[in-house]
Short mmCIF file of C-alpha atoms in Angstrom, two decimals:
data_model
loop_
_atom_site.label_atom_id
_atom_site.label_comp_id
_atom_site.label_asym_id
_atom_site.label_seq_id
_atom_site.Cartn_x
_atom_site.Cartn_y
_atom_site.Cartn_z
CA MET V 7 35.23 72.10 99.20
CA THR V 8 35.46 74.05 102.07
CA ARG V 9 36.27 70.93 104.05
CA PRO V 10 39.69 69.81 105.56
CA LEU V 11 42.44 67.91 103.84
CA LEU V 12 41.48 64.30 104.09
CA THR V 13 43.58 61.22 104.25
CA ASP V 14 43.65 59.07 100.87
CA GLU V 15 41.60 56.51 102.63
CA GLU V 16 39.04 59.49 103.50
CA SER V 17 39.02 60.90 100.21
CA ASP V 18 38.92 57.18 98.54
CA VAL V 19 35.78 56.78 100.80
CA ALA V 20 34.20 60.54 99.78
CA GLY V 21 34.70 59.65 96.28
CA LEU V 22 32.70 56.31 96.55
CA VAL V 23 29.65 57.70 98.16
CA THR V 24 29.72 60.40 95.05
CA ALA V 25 29.72 57.36 92.37
CA VAL V 26 26.79 55.48 94.30
CA VAL V 27 24.40 58.86 94.82
CA ALA V 28 25.48 60.41 91.64
CA GLY V 29 22.39 62.20 89.82
CA ARG V 30 19.79 61.02 92.28
CA ARG V 31 17.45 62.48 93.99
CA PRO V 32 15.87 61.30 97.33
CA SER V 33 11.64 61.28 97.43
CA ASP V 34 9.05 60.55 100.21
CA GLU V 35 6.69 60.19 96.75
CA ARG V 36 8.82 57.09 96.18
CA PRO V 37 9.60 55.18 98.72
CA ASP V 38 11.00 52.05 97.08
CA GLU V 39 13.82 53.81 95.53
CA VAL V 40 14.36 55.30 98.93
CA ALA V 41 15.00 51.64 99.78
CA GLU V 42 17.03 50.69 96.65
CA MET V 43 19.44 53.58 97.75
CA ARG V 44 19.71 52.39 101.41
CA ARG V 45 20.62 48.94 100.04
CA ARG V 46 23.47 50.27 97.46
CA LEU V 47 25.09 52.21 100.06
CA ASP V 48 24.99 48.90 102.23
CA ASP V 49 26.04 47.00 99.36
CA ALA V 50 28.93 49.53 99.51
CA GLY V 51 29.78 49.34 102.90
CA LEU V 52 28.83 53.02 103.31
CA TRP V 53 25.46 52.43 105.33
CA ALA V 54 25.96 52.72 109.18
CA VAL V 55 29.63 52.40 108.54
CA ASP V 56 31.52 49.80 110.65
CA GLY V 57 34.62 51.58 111.21
CA PRO V 58 36.33 54.52 113.02
CA ASP V 59 34.37 57.60 113.78
CA ASP V 60 36.46 60.17 111.67
CA LEU V 61 35.79 57.69 108.69
CA ALA V 62 32.18 57.54 109.55
CA ALA V 63 31.86 61.30 109.84
CA VAL V 64 33.70 61.84 105.73
CA VAL V 65 30.94 59.14 104.83
CA LEU V 66 27.76 61.10 106.52
CA ALA V 67 28.94 64.16 105.40
CA ARG V 68 29.58 63.53 101.98
CA LEU V 69 26.18 61.80 101.35
CA GLY V 70 24.85 64.79 103.49
CA ARG V 71 25.93 67.07 100.53
CA ASP V 72 23.39 65.38 98.24
CA TRP V 73 20.63 63.05 100.13
CA PRO V 74 20.90 64.51 103.96
CA ALA V 75 17.79 62.66 104.33
CA LEU V 76 19.65 59.26 104.10
CA ALA V 77 22.70 60.32 105.61
CA TRP V 78 20.93 61.24 109.23
CA ALA V 79 19.10 57.66 108.61
CA SER V 80 22.67 56.10 108.24
CA ALA V 81 23.88 57.87 111.23
CA GLN V 82 20.99 56.48 113.29
CA ALA V 83 21.37 52.78 111.91
CA ARG V 84 25.12 52.94 113.01
CA VAL V 85 24.02 53.71 116.91
CA ALA V 86 21.30 51.46 116.36
CA ALA V 87 23.79 48.78 115.24
CA ASP V 88 25.97 49.42 118.75
CA VAL V 89 23.09 48.82 120.67
CA LEU V 90 21.31 46.03 118.98
CA GLY V 91 23.95 44.29 117.02
CA GLU V 92 24.93 43.63 113.45
CA ASP V 93 21.18 42.63 112.12
CA VAL V 94 20.17 46.35 112.00
CA ARG V 95 23.55 47.54 110.35
CA HIS V 96 22.28 46.42 107.00
CA GLY V 97 20.47 48.85 104.95
CA GLU V 98 17.57 46.41 104.36
CA THR V 99 16.50 47.09 108.07
CA PRO V 100 15.27 50.77 108.38
CA VAL V 101 15.99 52.42 111.99
CA ALA V 102 15.19 55.34 113.87
CA VAL V 103 16.84 56.34 117.02
CA VAL V 104 15.09 58.74 119.30
CA ASP V 105 15.78 59.79 122.95
CA ALA V 106 13.81 59.25 125.90
CA ASP V 107 14.31 62.77 127.56
CA SER V 108 12.87 64.55 124.01
CA PRO V 109 8.93 65.67 124.47
CA THR V 110 8.54 63.83 120.86
CA VAL V 111 8.98 60.60 122.96
CA ARG V 112 5.28 60.74 124.78
CA LEU V 113 5.63 56.64 126.06
CA THR V 114 4.32 55.45 129.51
CA GLU V 115 4.95 51.96 131.02
CA ALA V 116 2.31 50.22 133.33
CA ASN V 117 2.73 46.34 134.39
CA GLY V 118 5.67 46.11 131.87
CA MET V 119 3.56 46.99 128.99
CA VAL V 120 4.69 50.33 127.15
CA ALA V 121 1.96 52.64 125.26
CA GLY V 122 2.14 56.47 123.83
CA VAL V 123 3.62 57.68 120.76
CA VAL V 124 6.78 58.61 119.11
CA ASP V 125 5.93 62.57 117.43
CA ARG V 126 8.50 62.38 114.71
CA VAL V 127 10.85 59.82 113.53
CA ASP V 128 13.16 59.91 110.14
CA ALA V 129 14.37 56.52 109.12
CA ALA V 130 13.91 57.22 105.51
CA GLY V 131 12.31 53.65 105.76
CA GLU V 132 8.48 53.30 105.72
CA ARG V 133 8.16 51.01 108.65
CA PRO V 134 11.32 51.29 110.69
CA HIS V 135 12.13 49.80 114.16
CA VAL V 136 12.47 52.46 116.75
CA VAL V 137 14.88 52.46 119.61
CA VAL V 138 14.69 54.61 122.51
CA LEU V 139 17.53 55.20 124.46
CA GLY V 140 17.18 56.01 127.97
CA HIS V 141 19.60 55.93 130.90
CA ARG V 142 21.69 52.87 130.70
CA SER V 143 19.24 50.77 128.68
CA ALA V 144 17.41 51.11 125.50
CA ARG V 145 13.86 50.00 124.23
CA VAL V 146 13.28 48.21 120.90
CA ILE V 147 10.05 48.78 119.60
CA PRO V 148 9.16 46.60 116.24
CA PRO V 149 7.30 48.06 113.40
CA THR V 150 4.35 45.57 113.99
CA ALA V 151 3.43 47.31 117.29
CA LEU V 152 3.31 50.56 115.72
CA ARG V 153 1.11 52.80 113.28
CA PHE V 154 2.87 55.24 111.13
CA SER V 155 1.37 58.23 110.08
CA ARG V 156 3.07 60.54 107.34
CA LEU V 157 4.36 63.91 108.62
CA ARG V 158 4.59 67.36 106.10
CA ARG V 159 8.28 69.32 106.82
CA THR V 160 10.35 72.22 105.19
CA GLY V 161 12.91 69.86 103.58
CA LEU V 162 14.62 66.51 103.80
CA ASP V 163 12.85 64.42 101.51
CA GLY V 164 13.41 61.10 101.20
CA ALA V 165 13.18 60.69 105.02
CA LEU V 166 9.77 59.28 104.94
CA THR V 167 9.34 61.41 108.26
CA SER V 168 6.36 60.03 109.81
CA SER V 169 5.18 59.57 113.74
CA ALA V 170 5.44 56.43 115.44
CA GLU V 171 1.88 55.04 117.55
CA LEU V 172 1.94 52.34 119.19
CA VAL V 173 -1.47 50.40 118.59
CA ALA V 174 -1.93 49.04 122.01
CA PRO V 175 0.08 48.74 125.22
CA THR V 176 2.89 46.38 124.36
CA ALA V 177 5.83 44.35 125.96
CA VAL V 178 8.77 45.91 124.41
CA VAL V 179 12.21 44.44 124.33
CA GLU V 180 14.51 46.81 126.85
CA ILE V 181 17.98 46.07 126.34
CA THR V 182 20.34 46.64 129.60
CA ASP V 183 23.71 47.78 130.72
CA VAL V 184 23.71 49.99 127.45
CA ASP V 185 26.66 53.01 127.33
CA THR V 186 23.66 55.29 126.27
CA ASP V 187 26.02 58.55 126.92
CA ALA V 188 28.21 56.96 124.11
CA ALA V 189 25.18 56.29 122.03
CA ARG V 190 24.25 59.91 122.08
CA VAL V 191 27.45 61.11 121.66
CA ARG V 192 27.89 59.08 118.26
CA LEU V 193 24.08 60.18 117.26
CA ARG V 194 24.84 64.02 117.66
CA LEU V 195 28.03 63.60 115.94
CA GLY V 196 26.39 61.95 113.27
CA GLY V 197 23.89 64.80 112.93
CA ALA V 198 26.50 67.26 113.13
CA ALA V 199 28.67 65.72 109.93
CA VAL V 200 25.42 65.67 108.04
CA ALA V 201 24.96 69.57 108.98
CA ALA V 202 28.69 70.06 107.78
CA GLY V 203 27.93 68.23 104.54
CA LEU V 204 25.06 70.58 104.18
CA ALA V 205 27.26 73.77 104.90
CA ASP V 206 29.89 72.40 102.70
CA ALA V 207 27.66 71.68 99.59
CA ALA V 208 26.08 75.56 100.03
CA THR V 209 29.19 77.16 100.29
CA GLY V 210 30.30 75.58 96.99
CA ALA V 211 27.42 76.44 95.53
CA ALA V 212 27.47 80.39 96.31
CA LEU V 213 31.44 80.13 95.45
CA ALA V 214 30.65 78.67 91.88
CA TYR V 215 27.49 80.99 91.15
CA SER V 216 29.77 83.89 92.35
CA ALA V 217 32.47 82.83 90.25
CA GLN V 218 30.52 82.97 86.73
CA ARG V 219 27.87 85.38 87.63
CA VAL V 220 28.38 88.46 85.71
CA GLN V 221 27.45 91.53 86.95
CA PHE V 222 29.02 95.36 86.69
CA GLY V 223 31.38 94.30 84.01
CA GLY V 224 32.80 91.30 85.49
CA PRO V 225 31.95 88.01 87.83
CA LEU V 226 30.88 88.59 91.33
CA ILE V 227 33.96 87.47 92.60
CA ALA V 228 35.49 90.60 91.30
CA LEU V 229 33.96 92.67 94.29
CA PRO V 230 35.91 92.74 97.60
CA THR V 231 32.22 92.45 99.68
CA VAL V 232 31.53 89.45 97.57
CA ARG V 233 34.81 87.65 98.45
CA ASP V 234 34.67 88.96 101.97
CA GLY V 235 30.99 87.08 102.42
CA LEU V 236 32.10 84.03 100.46
CA PHE V 237 35.35 83.72 103.15
CA GLY V 238 32.82 83.94 105.85
CA ALA V 239 30.63 81.57 104.89
CA ALA V 240 33.56 79.29 104.04
CA ARG V 241 35.20 79.50 107.51
CA VAL V 242 31.89 78.54 109.24
CA ALA V 243 31.42 75.52 106.81
CA LEU V 244 35.43 74.43 107.69
CA THR V 245 34.64 75.37 111.39
CA ALA V 246 31.62 72.78 110.94
CA TRP V 247 33.82 70.18 109.67
CA ARG V 248 36.77 70.59 112.29
CA GLN V 249 34.27 70.25 115.24
CA VAL V 250 32.97 66.77 114.28
CA PHE V 251 36.33 65.10 115.09
CA ARG V 252 36.73 66.47 118.25
CA ALA V 253 33.62 66.01 120.98
CA ALA V 254 33.84 63.23 123.44
CA THR V 255 31.26 64.03 126.01
CA PRO V 256 27.47 64.20 125.95
CA TRP V 257 27.34 67.64 126.31
CA GLN V 258 30.46 68.32 123.80
CA ALA V 259 28.59 66.28 121.16
CA ALA V 260 25.31 68.67 121.69
CA ALA V 261 27.28 71.49 121.43
CA VAL V 262 28.73 70.61 118.43
CA LEU V 263 25.57 69.31 117.11
CA ASP V 264 24.11 72.58 117.99
CA GLN V 265 26.45 74.81 116.40
CA ALA V 266 26.76 72.76 113.15
CA CYS V 267 23.20 72.79 112.43
CA GLU V 268 23.51 76.81 112.93
CA HIS V 269 26.91 76.68 110.54
CA ALA V 270 24.50 74.61 108.25
CA LEU V 271 21.60 77.21 108.09
CA ASP V 272 24.04 80.23 108.13
CA ALA V 273 25.99 78.93 105.26
CA CYS V 274 22.77 78.08 103.22
CA ALA V 275 21.33 81.75 103.62
CA HIS V 276 24.25 82.92 102.43
CA ALA V 277 24.23 80.57 99.19
CA VAL V 278 20.76 82.41 98.89
CA GLN V 279 22.09 85.62 99.41
CA ALA V 280 24.61 84.89 96.80
CA HIS V 281 22.32 83.73 94.15
CA GLY V 282 20.27 87.12 94.41
CA GLY V 283 18.38 86.56 97.82
CA TYR V 284 15.25 85.33 99.11
CA GLY V 285 13.36 86.81 95.82
CA TYR V 286 15.21 84.56 93.95
CA LEU V 287 14.68 81.35 96.27
CA VAL V 288 12.98 78.97 94.22
CA GLU V 289 15.38 79.47 91.09
CA TYR V 290 18.04 77.83 92.69
CA GLY V 291 19.12 74.39 94.05
CA VAL V 292 20.28 76.32 97.09
CA GLU V 293 16.22 76.32 98.07
CA ARG V 294 16.58 72.81 98.69
CA LEU V 295 19.74 73.09 100.70
CA LEU V 296 18.34 75.97 102.94
CA ARG V 297 15.12 73.48 103.20
CA ASP V 298 17.25 70.56 104.62
CA ALA V 299 19.06 72.72 107.18
CA VAL V 300 15.89 73.64 108.58
CA SER V 301 14.59 70.31 108.87
CA LEU V 302 17.86 68.20 109.90
CA ARG V 303 17.76 70.86 112.97
CA ALA V 304 14.44 69.39 113.60
CA ALA V 305 15.05 65.97 112.98
CA CYS V 306 18.25 65.94 115.09
CA ASP V 307 15.93 67.17 117.99
CA VAL V 308 18.59 70.20 118.54
CA SER V 309 16.46 71.34 121.38
CA THR V 310 16.62 68.34 123.53
CA ALA V 311 20.70 68.03 122.79
CA ARG V 312 20.61 71.23 124.08
CA ARG V 313 18.72 70.72 127.00
CA THR V 314 20.14 67.72 128.46
CA GLY V 315 23.56 68.84 127.28
CA ALA V 316 23.33 71.61 129.46
CA ALA V 317 22.48 69.33 132.12
CA SER V 318 25.08 67.34 131.60
CA LEU V 319 27.78 69.91 131.60
CA THR V 320 26.64 71.47 135.12
CA GLY V 321 25.55 68.14 136.59
CA TRP V 322 22.28 69.17 137.46
CA GLU V 323 19.07 67.00 136.89
CA ALA V 324 15.82 67.83 137.50
CA SER V 325 14.10 66.47 140.48
#
């Protein structure tokens, strides 16, 4: 493990996550199993965690090691519960949270009616509610108003990724006086926690493989260059963990999300190299980790987080 030392409570919760998801693999081809896992996590108090952010980050990171698709969906559900109330905190109700500032959110409003499409939602549910974060308000689009079309992607199996198009102009609920800055911070730090879990898993896989793989008469870890490379990967994973617990403003959370996703990609790429390089990719489980890291970055909409974070940092807004 490359994560920092956890408290007893955090260790117990991480162990509970492991027990719930052990031996299971998500798949878009088995949506009923994905829904069942949402319910099981909810029954264990691990879905959309109603507790301190640090504890929620541990849950998301630990879940991100095995089921990043479900972890990202859980992070969105936690934010949605803050905005909408407890009804959507339960795993029975899939929900996607998107940013109105994203170019993938193409909605228009005329005479109180909303039309358009959200190009991508990753809710680990077939017909989710869609929450659109605006500025001091949020719109809630029910699944009955939407047409969902599945999308292909690199990884993140089990996310049931789709587009969500309004079938007709619709009057949607708009919740006002929402602390959308806080919602964006929590959403981005949730994604960063999932990325930290992916980086941790990749580094652990590289360490385990290098310890048992024999080459030149001994294990790979006998080679100084291999040990140094593993140390670098572990440092990246540890940094990703530590940064998740520090951000407080939207631009800081955007920076943490951006870097955590890059750290996850770096750690996964190093794990592939430790297993012999890209020519051997499909032979090992780290292939899935690398694909998941690529898709997680897209699902978290890092490009929008960077753009709006830069505007927040500088105080500049386009006219």
